[in-house]
Amino acid sequence: MTTASTNIGTLVTRTPGLHGGSPHISGKGITVRRVVTWYKRGLNAEEICDRIGNLTLAEVYAALTYYHANKTEIETDLAMQAAEAKRLESLHGGNQPASHE
């Protein structure tokens, strides 16, 4: 019996025009940045799978591996995203009432 194997190098990719060319899970469009955000909030790989829903454990680990192998790139991306969010918040007042969803 033969088993199919996955080339782990194919699990994370970049697509011009998608997420500004940021690395993402192949075929899913979920960015490494999104996976790392949950990871930095204290979720483990299994919890990230549960939270995001349509990712396999291998895909989450591939994203985390990409992050650890390219930490400066992803940390810079996260910092730029946070700065842009802060800039937009200041432009729009940032004093919106809290949502009670």
PDB file of N, CA and C in Angstrom:
ATOM      1  N   MET A   1       0.844  -1.177   0.000  1.00  0.00           N
ATOM      2  CA  MET A   1       0.000   0.000   0.000  1.00  0.00           C
ATOM      3  C   MET A   1       0.889   1.240   0.000  1.00  0.00           C
ATOM      4  N   THR A   2       0.630   2.136  -0.911  1.00  0.00           N
ATOM      5  CA  THR A   2       1.383   3.378  -0.961  1.00  0.00           C
ATOM      6  C   THR A   2       0.556   4.504  -0.353  1.00  0.00           C
ATOM      7  N   THR A   3       1.232   5.412   0.259  1.00  0.00           N
ATOM      8  CA  THR A   3       0.542   6.570   0.821  1.00  0.00           C
ATOM      9  C   THR A   3       1.004   7.819   0.086  1.00  0.00           C
ATOM     10  N   ALA A   4       0.101   8.717  -0.090  1.00  0.00           N
ATOM     11  CA  ALA A   4       0.437   9.981  -0.743  1.00  0.00           C
ATOM     12  C   ALA A   4       1.160  10.869   0.257  1.00  0.00           C
ATOM     13  N   SER A   5       2.185  11.519  -0.196  1.00  0.00           N
ATOM     14  CA  SER A   5       2.880  12.457   0.683  1.00  0.00           C
ATOM     15  C   SER A   5       2.729  13.858   0.113  1.00  0.00           C
ATOM     16  N   THR A   6       2.855  14.816   0.989  1.00  0.00           N
ATOM     17  CA  THR A   6       2.715  16.212   0.609  1.00  0.00           C
ATOM     18  C   THR A   6       4.064  16.888   0.719  1.00  0.00           C
ATOM     19  N   ASN A   7       4.436  17.589  -0.323  1.00  0.00           N
ATOM     20  CA  ASN A   7       5.635  18.411  -0.285  1.00  0.00           C
ATOM     21  C   ASN A   7       5.289  19.635   0.554  1.00  0.00           C
ATOM     22  N   ILE A   8       5.836  19.724   1.752  1.00  0.00           N
ATOM     23  CA  ILE A   8       5.445  20.807   2.652  1.00  0.00           C
ATOM     24  C   ILE A   8       5.796  22.186   2.096  1.00  0.00           C
ATOM     25  N   GLY A   9       6.718  22.240   1.175  1.00  0.00           N
ATOM     26  CA  GLY A   9       7.057  23.507   0.547  1.00  0.00           C
ATOM     27  C   GLY A   9       5.937  24.072  -0.304  1.00  0.00           C
ATOM     28  N   THR A  10       4.917  23.275  -0.571  1.00  0.00           N
ATOM     29  CA  THR A  10       3.800  23.748  -1.385  1.00  0.00           C
ATOM     30  C   THR A  10       2.640  24.272  -0.534  1.00  0.00           C
ATOM     31  N   LEU A  11       2.740  24.194   0.779  1.00  0.00           N
ATOM     32  CA  LEU A  11       1.624  24.577   1.641  1.00  0.00           C
ATOM     33  C   LEU A  11       1.491  26.087   1.835  1.00  0.00           C
ATOM     34  N   VAL A  12       2.592  26.813   1.711  1.00  0.00           N
ATOM     35  CA  VAL A  12       2.569  28.273   1.841  1.00  0.00           C
ATOM     36  C   VAL A  12       3.081  28.858   0.534  1.00  0.00           C
ATOM     37  N   THR A  13       2.382  29.873   0.041  1.00  0.00           N
ATOM     38  CA  THR A  13       2.752  30.480  -1.237  1.00  0.00           C
ATOM     39  C   THR A  13       2.488  31.975  -1.196  1.00  0.00           C
ATOM     40  N   ARG A  14       2.850  32.642  -2.267  1.00  0.00           N
ATOM     41  CA  ARG A  14       2.517  34.057  -2.479  1.00  0.00           C
ATOM     42  C   ARG A  14       1.822  34.144  -3.824  1.00  0.00           C
ATOM     43  N   THR A  15       0.786  34.939  -3.892  1.00  0.00           N
ATOM     44  CA  THR A  15       0.063  35.130  -5.139  1.00  0.00           C
ATOM     45  C   THR A  15      -0.019  36.627  -5.410  1.00  0.00           C
ATOM     46  N   PRO A  16       0.574  37.090  -6.515  1.00  0.00           N
ATOM     47  CA  PRO A  16       0.478  38.520  -6.826  1.00  0.00           C
ATOM     48  C   PRO A  16      -0.990  38.950  -6.863  1.00  0.00           C
ATOM     49  N   GLY A  17      -1.290  40.063  -6.217  1.00  0.00           N
ATOM     50  CA  GLY A  17      -2.649  40.579  -6.203  1.00  0.00           C
ATOM     51  C   GLY A  17      -3.528  40.034  -5.092  1.00  0.00           C
ATOM     52  N   LEU A  18      -3.057  39.056  -4.358  1.00  0.00           N
ATOM     53  CA  LEU A  18      -3.821  38.493  -3.240  1.00  0.00           C
ATOM     54  C   LEU A  18      -3.121  38.860  -1.942  1.00  0.00           C
ATOM     55  N   HIS A  19      -3.807  39.572  -1.079  1.00  0.00           N
ATOM     56  CA  HIS A  19      -3.252  39.999   0.221  1.00  0.00           C
ATOM     57  C   HIS A  19      -1.949  40.776   0.052  1.00  0.00           C
ATOM     58  N   GLY A  20      -1.868  41.553  -1.011  1.00  0.00           N
ATOM     59  CA  GLY A  20      -0.666  42.359  -1.232  1.00  0.00           C
ATOM     60  C   GLY A  20       0.585  41.524  -1.440  1.00  0.00           C
ATOM     61  N   GLY A  21       0.404  40.284  -1.865  1.00  0.00           N
ATOM     62  CA  GLY A  21       1.547  39.409  -2.085  1.00  0.00           C
ATOM     63  C   GLY A  21       2.080  38.763  -0.818  1.00  0.00           C
ATOM     64  N   SER A  22       1.357  38.917   0.288  1.00  0.00           N
ATOM     65  CA  SER A  22       1.790  38.310   1.556  1.00  0.00           C
ATOM     66  C   SER A  22       1.706  36.791   1.468  1.00  0.00           C
ATOM     67  N   PRO A  23       2.565  36.095   2.211  1.00  0.00           N
ATOM     68  CA  PRO A  23       2.504  34.634   2.206  1.00  0.00           C
ATOM     69  C   PRO A  23       1.184  34.157   2.810  1.00  0.00           C
ATOM     70  N   HIS A  24       0.617  33.131   2.188  1.00  0.00           N
ATOM     71  CA  HIS A  24      -0.659  32.592   2.642  1.00  0.00           C
ATOM     72  C   HIS A  24      -0.712  31.086   2.381  1.00  0.00           C
ATOM     73  N   ILE A  25      -1.687  30.445   2.985  1.00  0.00           N
ATOM     74  CA  ILE A  25      -1.882  29.010   2.806  1.00  0.00           C
ATOM     75  C   ILE A  25      -2.370  28.770   1.380  1.00  0.00           C
ATOM     76  N   SER A  26      -1.683  27.914   0.657  1.00  0.00           N
ATOM     77  CA  SER A  26      -2.035  27.620  -0.739  1.00  0.00           C
ATOM     78  C   SER A  26      -3.477  27.147  -0.849  1.00  0.00           C
ATOM     79  N   GLY A  27      -4.201  27.758  -1.772  1.00  0.00           N
ATOM     80  CA  GLY A  27      -5.571  27.351  -2.042  1.00  0.00           C
ATOM     81  C   GLY A  27      -6.587  27.811  -1.027  1.00  0.00           C
ATOM     82  N   LYS A  28      -6.143  28.438   0.041  1.00  0.00           N
ATOM     83  CA  LYS A  28      -7.071  28.870   1.084  1.00  0.00           C
ATOM     84  C   LYS A  28      -7.109  30.391   1.209  1.00  0.00           C
ATOM     85  N   GLY A  29      -6.018  31.049   0.876  1.00  0.00           N
ATOM     86  CA  GLY A  29      -5.964  32.502   0.972  1.00  0.00           C
ATOM     87  C   GLY A  29      -5.834  33.032   2.385  1.00  0.00           C
ATOM     88  N   ILE A  30      -5.679  32.163   3.361  1.00  0.00           N
ATOM     89  CA  ILE A  30      -5.504  32.603   4.749  1.00  0.00           C
ATOM     90  C   ILE A  30      -4.036  32.934   4.945  1.00  0.00           C
ATOM     91  N   THR A  31      -3.767  34.158   5.384  1.00  0.00           N
ATOM     92  CA  THR A  31      -2.381  34.609   5.476  1.00  0.00           C
ATOM     93  C   THR A  31      -1.637  33.988   6.656  1.00  0.00           C
ATOM     94  N   VAL A  32      -0.339  33.901   6.476  1.00  0.00           N
ATOM     95  CA  VAL A  32       0.538  33.493   7.577  1.00  0.00           C
ATOM     96  C   VAL A  32       0.350  34.479   8.717  1.00  0.00           C
ATOM     97  N   ARG A  33       0.203  35.758   8.378  1.00  0.00           N
ATOM     98  CA  ARG A  33       0.001  36.802   9.384  1.00  0.00           C
ATOM     99  C   ARG A  33      -1.207  36.480  10.266  1.00  0.00           C
ATOM    100  N   ARG A  34      -2.299  36.014   9.675  1.00  0.00           N
ATOM    101  CA  ARG A  34      -3.502  35.688  10.460  1.00  0.00           C
ATOM    102  C   ARG A  34      -3.247  34.525  11.412  1.00  0.00           C
ATOM    103  N   VAL A  35      -2.580  33.495  10.924  1.00  0.00           N
ATOM    104  CA  VAL A  35      -2.257  32.341  11.769  1.00  0.00           C
ATOM    105  C   VAL A  35      -1.353  32.784  12.921  1.00  0.00           C
ATOM    106  N   VAL A  36      -0.357  33.599  12.598  1.00  0.00           N
ATOM    107  CA  VAL A  36       0.589  34.067  13.617  1.00  0.00           C
ATOM    108  C   VAL A  36      -0.109  34.948  14.652  1.00  0.00           C
ATOM    109  N   THR A  37      -1.079  35.738  14.221  1.00  0.00           N
ATOM    110  CA  THR A  37      -1.817  36.581  15.165  1.00  0.00           C
ATOM    111  C   THR A  37      -2.492  35.724  16.231  1.00  0.00           C
ATOM    112  N   TRP A  38      -3.129  34.639  15.818  1.00  0.00           N
ATOM    113  CA  TRP A  38      -3.756  33.731  16.790  1.00  0.00           C
ATOM    114  C   TRP A  38      -2.709  33.051  17.664  1.00  0.00           C
ATOM    115  N   TYR A  39      -1.600  32.658  17.057  1.00  0.00           N
ATOM    116  CA  TYR A  39      -0.501  32.011  17.787  1.00  0.00           C
ATOM    117  C   TYR A  39       0.035  32.950  18.873  1.00  0.00           C
ATOM    118  N   LYS A  40       0.208  34.219  18.528  1.00  0.00           N
ATOM    119  CA  LYS A  40       0.739  35.192  19.482  1.00  0.00           C
ATOM    120  C   LYS A  40      -0.271  35.530  20.574  1.00  0.00           C
ATOM    121  N   ARG A  41      -1.520  35.217  20.343  1.00  0.00           N
ATOM    122  CA  ARG A  41      -2.552  35.402  21.371  1.00  0.00           C
ATOM    123  C   ARG A  41      -2.622  34.200  22.306  1.00  0.00           C
ATOM    124  N   GLY A  42      -1.768  33.206  22.059  1.00  0.00           N
ATOM    125  CA  GLY A  42      -1.675  32.068  22.964  1.00  0.00           C
ATOM    126  C   GLY A  42      -2.347  30.796  22.497  1.00  0.00           C
ATOM    127  N   LEU A  43      -2.914  30.788  21.286  1.00  0.00           N
ATOM    128  CA  LEU A  43      -3.544  29.573  20.794  1.00  0.00           C
ATOM    129  C   LEU A  43      -2.489  28.610  20.262  1.00  0.00           C
ATOM    130  N   ASN A  44      -2.699  27.317  20.489  1.00  0.00           N
ATOM    131  CA  ASN A  44      -1.804  26.325  19.905  1.00  0.00           C
ATOM    132  C   ASN A  44      -2.326  25.947  18.518  1.00  0.00           C
ATOM    133  N   ALA A  45      -1.587  25.122  17.814  1.00  0.00           N
ATOM    134  CA  ALA A  45      -1.938  24.783  16.427  1.00  0.00           C
ATOM    135  C   ALA A  45      -3.335  24.170  16.320  1.00  0.00           C
ATOM    136  N   GLU A  46      -3.689  23.297  17.226  1.00  0.00           N
ATOM    137  CA  GLU A  46      -5.005  22.672  17.193  1.00  0.00           C
ATOM    138  C   GLU A  46      -6.111  23.698  17.404  1.00  0.00           C
ATOM    139  N   GLU A  47      -5.883  24.623  18.332  1.00  0.00           N
ATOM    140  CA  GLU A  47      -6.876  25.668  18.600  1.00  0.00           C
ATOM    141  C   GLU A  47      -7.018  26.614  17.403  1.00  0.00           C
ATOM    142  N   ILE A  48      -5.913  26.882  16.720  1.00  0.00           N
ATOM    143  CA  ILE A  48      -5.968  27.719  15.519  1.00  0.00           C
ATOM    144  C   ILE A  48      -6.798  27.015  14.448  1.00  0.00           C
ATOM    145  N   CYS A  49      -6.601  25.724  14.275  1.00  0.00           N
ATOM    146  CA  CYS A  49      -7.421  24.949  13.325  1.00  0.00           C
ATOM    147  C   CYS A  49      -8.897  25.072  13.663  1.00  0.00           C
ATOM    148  N   ASP A  50      -9.218  24.936  14.925  1.00  0.00           N
ATOM    149  CA  ASP A  50     -10.611  25.049  15.360  1.00  0.00           C
ATOM    150  C   ASP A  50     -11.144  26.454  15.119  1.00  0.00           C
ATOM    151  N   ARG A  51     -10.331  27.455  15.389  1.00  0.00           N
ATOM    152  CA  ARG A  51     -10.758  28.851  15.281  1.00  0.00           C
ATOM    153  C   ARG A  51     -10.981  29.253  13.822  1.00  0.00           C
ATOM    154  N   ILE A  52     -10.051  28.898  12.956  1.00  0.00           N
ATOM    155  CA  ILE A  52     -10.141  29.303  11.556  1.00  0.00           C
ATOM    156  C   ILE A  52     -11.069  28.371  10.796  1.00  0.00           C
ATOM    157  N   GLY A  53     -11.059  27.102  11.117  1.00  0.00           N
ATOM    158  CA  GLY A  53     -12.049  26.194  10.573  1.00  0.00           C
ATOM    159  C   GLY A  53     -11.663  25.379   9.370  1.00  0.00           C
ATOM    160  N   ASN A  54     -11.212  26.005   8.318  1.00  0.00           N
ATOM    161  CA  ASN A  54     -10.971  25.233   7.095  1.00  0.00           C
ATOM    162  C   ASN A  54      -9.496  24.940   6.844  1.00  0.00           C
ATOM    163  N   LEU A  55      -8.684  24.985   7.880  1.00  0.00           N
ATOM    164  CA  LEU A  55      -7.270  24.645   7.750  1.00  0.00           C
ATOM    165  C   LEU A  55      -6.985  23.283   8.354  1.00  0.00           C
ATOM    166  N   THR A  56      -6.017  22.603   7.764  1.00  0.00           N
ATOM    167  CA  THR A  56      -5.547  21.352   8.360  1.00  0.00           C
ATOM    168  C   THR A  56      -4.450  21.682   9.357  1.00  0.00           C
ATOM    169  N   LEU A  57      -4.169  20.745  10.210  1.00  0.00           N
ATOM    170  CA  LEU A  57      -3.092  20.928  11.172  1.00  0.00           C
ATOM    171  C   LEU A  57      -1.760  21.126  10.445  1.00  0.00           C
ATOM    172  N   ALA A  58      -1.550  20.406   9.368  1.00  0.00           N
ATOM    173  CA  ALA A  58      -0.312  20.560   8.585  1.00  0.00           C
ATOM    174  C   ALA A  58      -0.183  21.972   8.039  1.00  0.00           C
ATOM    175  N   GLU A  59      -1.293  22.564   7.593  1.00  0.00           N
ATOM    176  CA  GLU A  59      -1.246  23.920   7.057  1.00  0.00           C
ATOM    177  C   GLU A  59      -0.915  24.939   8.141  1.00  0.00           C
ATOM    178  N   VAL A  60      -1.469  24.751   9.326  1.00  0.00           N
ATOM    179  CA  VAL A  60      -1.162  25.656  10.438  1.00  0.00           C
ATOM    180  C   VAL A  60       0.317  25.546  10.800  1.00  0.00           C
ATOM    181  N   TYR A  61       0.806  24.318  10.909  1.00  0.00           N
ATOM    182  CA  TYR A  61       2.228  24.148  11.231  1.00  0.00           C
ATOM    183  C   TYR A  61       3.117  24.705  10.117  1.00  0.00           C
ATOM    184  N   ALA A  62       2.694  24.595   8.867  1.00  0.00           N
ATOM    185  CA  ALA A  62       3.466  25.163   7.760  1.00  0.00           C
ATOM    186  C   ALA A  62       3.536  26.683   7.901  1.00  0.00           C
ATOM    187  N   ALA A  63       2.419  27.306   8.243  1.00  0.00           N
ATOM    188  CA  ALA A  63       2.401  28.755   8.435  1.00  0.00           C
ATOM    189  C   ALA A  63       3.298  29.156   9.600  1.00  0.00           C
ATOM    190  N   LEU A  64       3.235  28.400  10.691  1.00  0.00           N
ATOM    191  CA  LEU A  64       4.085  28.712  11.845  1.00  0.00           C
ATOM    192  C   LEU A  64       5.563  28.473  11.531  1.00  0.00           C
ATOM    193  N   THR A  65       5.840  27.448  10.745  1.00  0.00           N
ATOM    194  CA  THR A  65       7.223  27.197  10.324  1.00  0.00           C
ATOM    195  C   THR A  65       7.714  28.344   9.459  1.00  0.00           C
ATOM    196  N   TYR A  66       6.871  28.800   8.529  1.00  0.00           N
ATOM    197  CA  TYR A  66       7.242  29.942   7.693  1.00  0.00           C
ATOM    198  C   TYR A  66       7.548  31.149   8.575  1.00  0.00           C
ATOM    199  N   TYR A  67       6.703  31.390   9.560  1.00  0.00           N
ATOM    200  CA  TYR A  67       6.911  32.508  10.483  1.00  0.00           C
ATOM    201  C   TYR A  67       8.257  32.401  11.197  1.00  0.00           C
ATOM    202  N   HIS A  68       8.545  31.251  11.770  1.00  0.00           N
ATOM    203  CA  HIS A  68       9.794  31.103  12.519  1.00  0.00           C
ATOM    204  C   HIS A  68      11.022  31.171  11.620  1.00  0.00           C
ATOM    205  N   ALA A  69      10.880  30.759  10.366  1.00  0.00           N
ATOM    206  CA  ALA A  69      11.999  30.822   9.421  1.00  0.00           C
ATOM    207  C   ALA A  69      12.164  32.220   8.823  1.00  0.00           C
ATOM    208  N   ASN A  70      11.120  33.042   8.903  1.00  0.00           N
ATOM    209  CA  ASN A  70      11.116  34.377   8.294  1.00  0.00           C
ATOM    210  C   ASN A  70      10.542  35.400   9.276  1.00  0.00           C
ATOM    211  N   LYS A  71      10.991  35.312  10.507  1.00  0.00           N
ATOM    212  CA  LYS A  71      10.406  36.094  11.598  1.00  0.00           C
ATOM    213  C   LYS A  71      10.469  37.604  11.350  1.00  0.00           C
ATOM    214  N   THR A  72      11.587  38.103  10.871  1.00  0.00           N
ATOM    215  CA  THR A  72      11.719  39.543  10.637  1.00  0.00           C
ATOM    216  C   THR A  72      10.680  40.024   9.627  1.00  0.00           C
ATOM    217  N   GLU A  73      10.510  39.272   8.548  1.00  0.00           N
ATOM    218  CA  GLU A  73       9.528  39.632   7.520  1.00  0.00           C
ATOM    219  C   GLU A  73       8.115  39.706   8.097  1.00  0.00           C
ATOM    220  N   ILE A  74       7.715  38.682   8.835  1.00  0.00           N
ATOM    221  CA  ILE A  74       6.352  38.621   9.349  1.00  0.00           C
ATOM    222  C   ILE A  74       6.145  39.643  10.467  1.00  0.00           C
ATOM    223  N   GLU A  75       7.131  39.833  11.329  1.00  0.00           N
ATOM    224  CA  GLU A  75       7.019  40.832  12.395  1.00  0.00           C
ATOM    225  C   GLU A  75       6.904  42.238  11.800  1.00  0.00           C
ATOM    226  N   THR A  76       7.645  42.503  10.730  1.00  0.00           N
ATOM    227  CA  THR A  76       7.544  43.791  10.047  1.00  0.00           C
ATOM    228  C   THR A  76       6.150  43.960   9.465  1.00  0.00           C
ATOM    229  N   ASP A  77       5.630  42.912   8.845  1.00  0.00           N
ATOM    230  CA  ASP A  77       4.281  42.929   8.278  1.00  0.00           C
ATOM    231  C   ASP A  77       3.240  43.194   9.367  1.00  0.00           C
ATOM    232  N   LEU A  78       3.373  42.519  10.506  1.00  0.00           N
ATOM    233  CA  LEU A  78       2.437  42.723  11.615  1.00  0.00           C
ATOM    234  C   LEU A  78       2.509  44.156  12.142  1.00  0.00           C
ATOM    235  N   ALA A  79       3.717  44.708  12.259  1.00  0.00           N
ATOM    236  CA  ALA A  79       3.890  46.079  12.746  1.00  0.00           C
ATOM    237  C   ALA A  79       3.276  47.081  11.767  1.00  0.00           C
ATOM    238  N   MET A  80       3.467  46.846  10.474  1.00  0.00           N
ATOM    239  CA  MET A  80       2.888  47.739   9.470  1.00  0.00           C
ATOM    240  C   MET A  80       1.361  47.678   9.509  1.00  0.00           C
ATOM    241  N   GLN A  81       0.822  46.480   9.681  1.00  0.00           N
ATOM    242  CA  GLN A  81      -0.632  46.322   9.757  1.00  0.00           C
ATOM    243  C   GLN A  81      -1.178  47.048  10.993  1.00  0.00           C
ATOM    244  N   ALA A  82      -0.496  46.925  12.127  1.00  0.00           N
ATOM    245  CA  ALA A  82      -0.939  47.590  13.353  1.00  0.00           C
ATOM    246  C   ALA A  82      -0.864  49.111  13.206  1.00  0.00           C
ATOM    247  N   ALA A  83       0.183  49.605  12.578  1.00  0.00           N
ATOM    248  CA  ALA A  83       0.328  51.045  12.367  1.00  0.00           C
ATOM    249  C   ALA A  83      -0.776  51.572  11.449  1.00  0.00           C
ATOM    250  N   GLU A  84      -1.101  50.819  10.410  1.00  0.00           N
ATOM    251  CA  GLU A  84      -2.168  51.226   9.493  1.00  0.00           C
ATOM    252  C   GLU A  84      -3.512  51.223  10.203  1.00  0.00           C
ATOM    253  N   ALA A  85      -3.764  50.228  11.038  1.00  0.00           N
ATOM    254  CA  ALA A  85      -5.021  50.177  11.796  1.00  0.00           C
ATOM    255  C   ALA A  85      -5.127  51.384  12.730  1.00  0.00           C
ATOM    256  N   LYS A  86      -4.026  51.727  13.370  1.00  0.00           N
ATOM    257  CA  LYS A  86      -4.007  52.870  14.283  1.00  0.00           C
ATOM    258  C   LYS A  86      -4.235  54.172  13.511  1.00  0.00           C
ATOM    259  N   ARG A  87      -3.614  54.289  12.336  1.00  0.00           N
ATOM    260  CA  ARG A  87      -3.777  55.478  11.498  1.00  0.00           C
ATOM    261  C   ARG A  87      -5.241  55.628  11.083  1.00  0.00           C
ATOM    262  N   LEU A  88      -5.848  54.535  10.629  1.00  0.00           N
ATOM    263  CA  LEU A  88      -7.245  54.584  10.202  1.00  0.00           C
ATOM    264  C   LEU A  88      -8.174  54.913  11.371  1.00  0.00           C
ATOM    265  N   GLU A  89      -7.865  54.356  12.521  1.00  0.00           N
ATOM    266  CA  GLU A  89      -8.672  54.635  13.706  1.00  0.00           C
ATOM    267  C   GLU A  89      -8.611  56.113  14.052  1.00  0.00           C
ATOM    268  N   SER A  90      -7.423  56.713  13.976  1.00  0.00           N
ATOM    269  CA  SER A  90      -7.293  58.138  14.303  1.00  0.00           C
ATOM    270  C   SER A  90      -8.006  59.007  13.273  1.00  0.00           C
ATOM    271  N   LEU A  91      -8.039  58.589  12.020  1.00  0.00           N
ATOM    272  CA  LEU A  91      -8.745  59.339  10.974  1.00  0.00           C
ATOM    273  C   LEU A  91     -10.250  59.327  11.177  1.00  0.00           C
ATOM    274  N   HIS A  92     -10.746  58.236  11.714  1.00  0.00           N
ATOM    275  CA  HIS A  92     -12.187  58.059  11.850  1.00  0.00           C
ATOM    276  C   HIS A  92     -12.669  58.258  13.277  1.00  0.00           C
ATOM    277  N   GLY A  93     -11.885  58.924  14.076  1.00  0.00           N
ATOM    278  CA  GLY A  93     -12.311  59.279  15.420  1.00  0.00           C
ATOM    279  C   GLY A  93     -12.001  58.280  16.508  1.00  0.00           C
ATOM    280  N   GLY A  94     -12.073  57.006  16.196  1.00  0.00           N
ATOM    281  CA  GLY A  94     -11.758  55.972  17.170  1.00  0.00           C
ATOM    282  C   GLY A  94     -12.656  55.977  18.393  1.00  0.00           C
ATOM    283  N   ASN A  95     -13.661  56.852  18.413  1.00  0.00           N
ATOM    284  CA  ASN A  95     -14.552  56.936  19.580  1.00  0.00           C
ATOM    285  C   ASN A  95     -15.903  56.301  19.309  1.00  0.00           C
ATOM    286  N   GLN A  96     -15.904  55.264  18.543  1.00  0.00           N
ATOM    287  CA  GLN A  96     -17.144  54.571  18.224  1.00  0.00           C
ATOM    288  C   GLN A  96     -17.615  53.786  19.445  1.00  0.00           C
ATOM    289  N   PRO A  97     -18.923  53.709  19.665  1.00  0.00           N
ATOM    290  CA  PRO A  97     -19.418  52.911  20.804  1.00  0.00           C
ATOM    291  C   PRO A  97     -19.059  51.441  20.615  1.00  0.00           C
ATOM    292  N   ALA A  98     -18.815  50.776  21.710  1.00  0.00           N
ATOM    293  CA  ALA A  98     -18.479  49.358  21.678  1.00  0.00           C
ATOM    294  C   ALA A  98     -19.661  48.549  21.157  1.00  0.00           C
ATOM    295  N   SER A  99     -19.367  47.555  20.341  1.00  0.00           N
ATOM    296  CA  SER A  99     -20.398  46.671  19.828  1.00  0.00           C
ATOM    297  C   SER A  99     -20.731  45.622  20.879  1.00  0.00           C
ATOM    298  N   HIS A 100     -21.990  45.307  21.001  1.00  0.00           N
ATOM    299  CA  HIS A 100     -22.418  44.298  21.979  1.00  0.00           C
ATOM    300  C   HIS A 100     -22.980  43.082  21.272  1.00  0.00           C
ATOM    301  N   GLU A 101     -22.221  42.565  20.330  1.00  0.00           N
ATOM    302  CA  GLU A 101     -22.647  41.378  19.571  1.00  0.00           C
ATOM    303  C   GLU A 101     -22.486  40.140  20.390  1.00  0.00           C
TER     304      GLU A 101
END
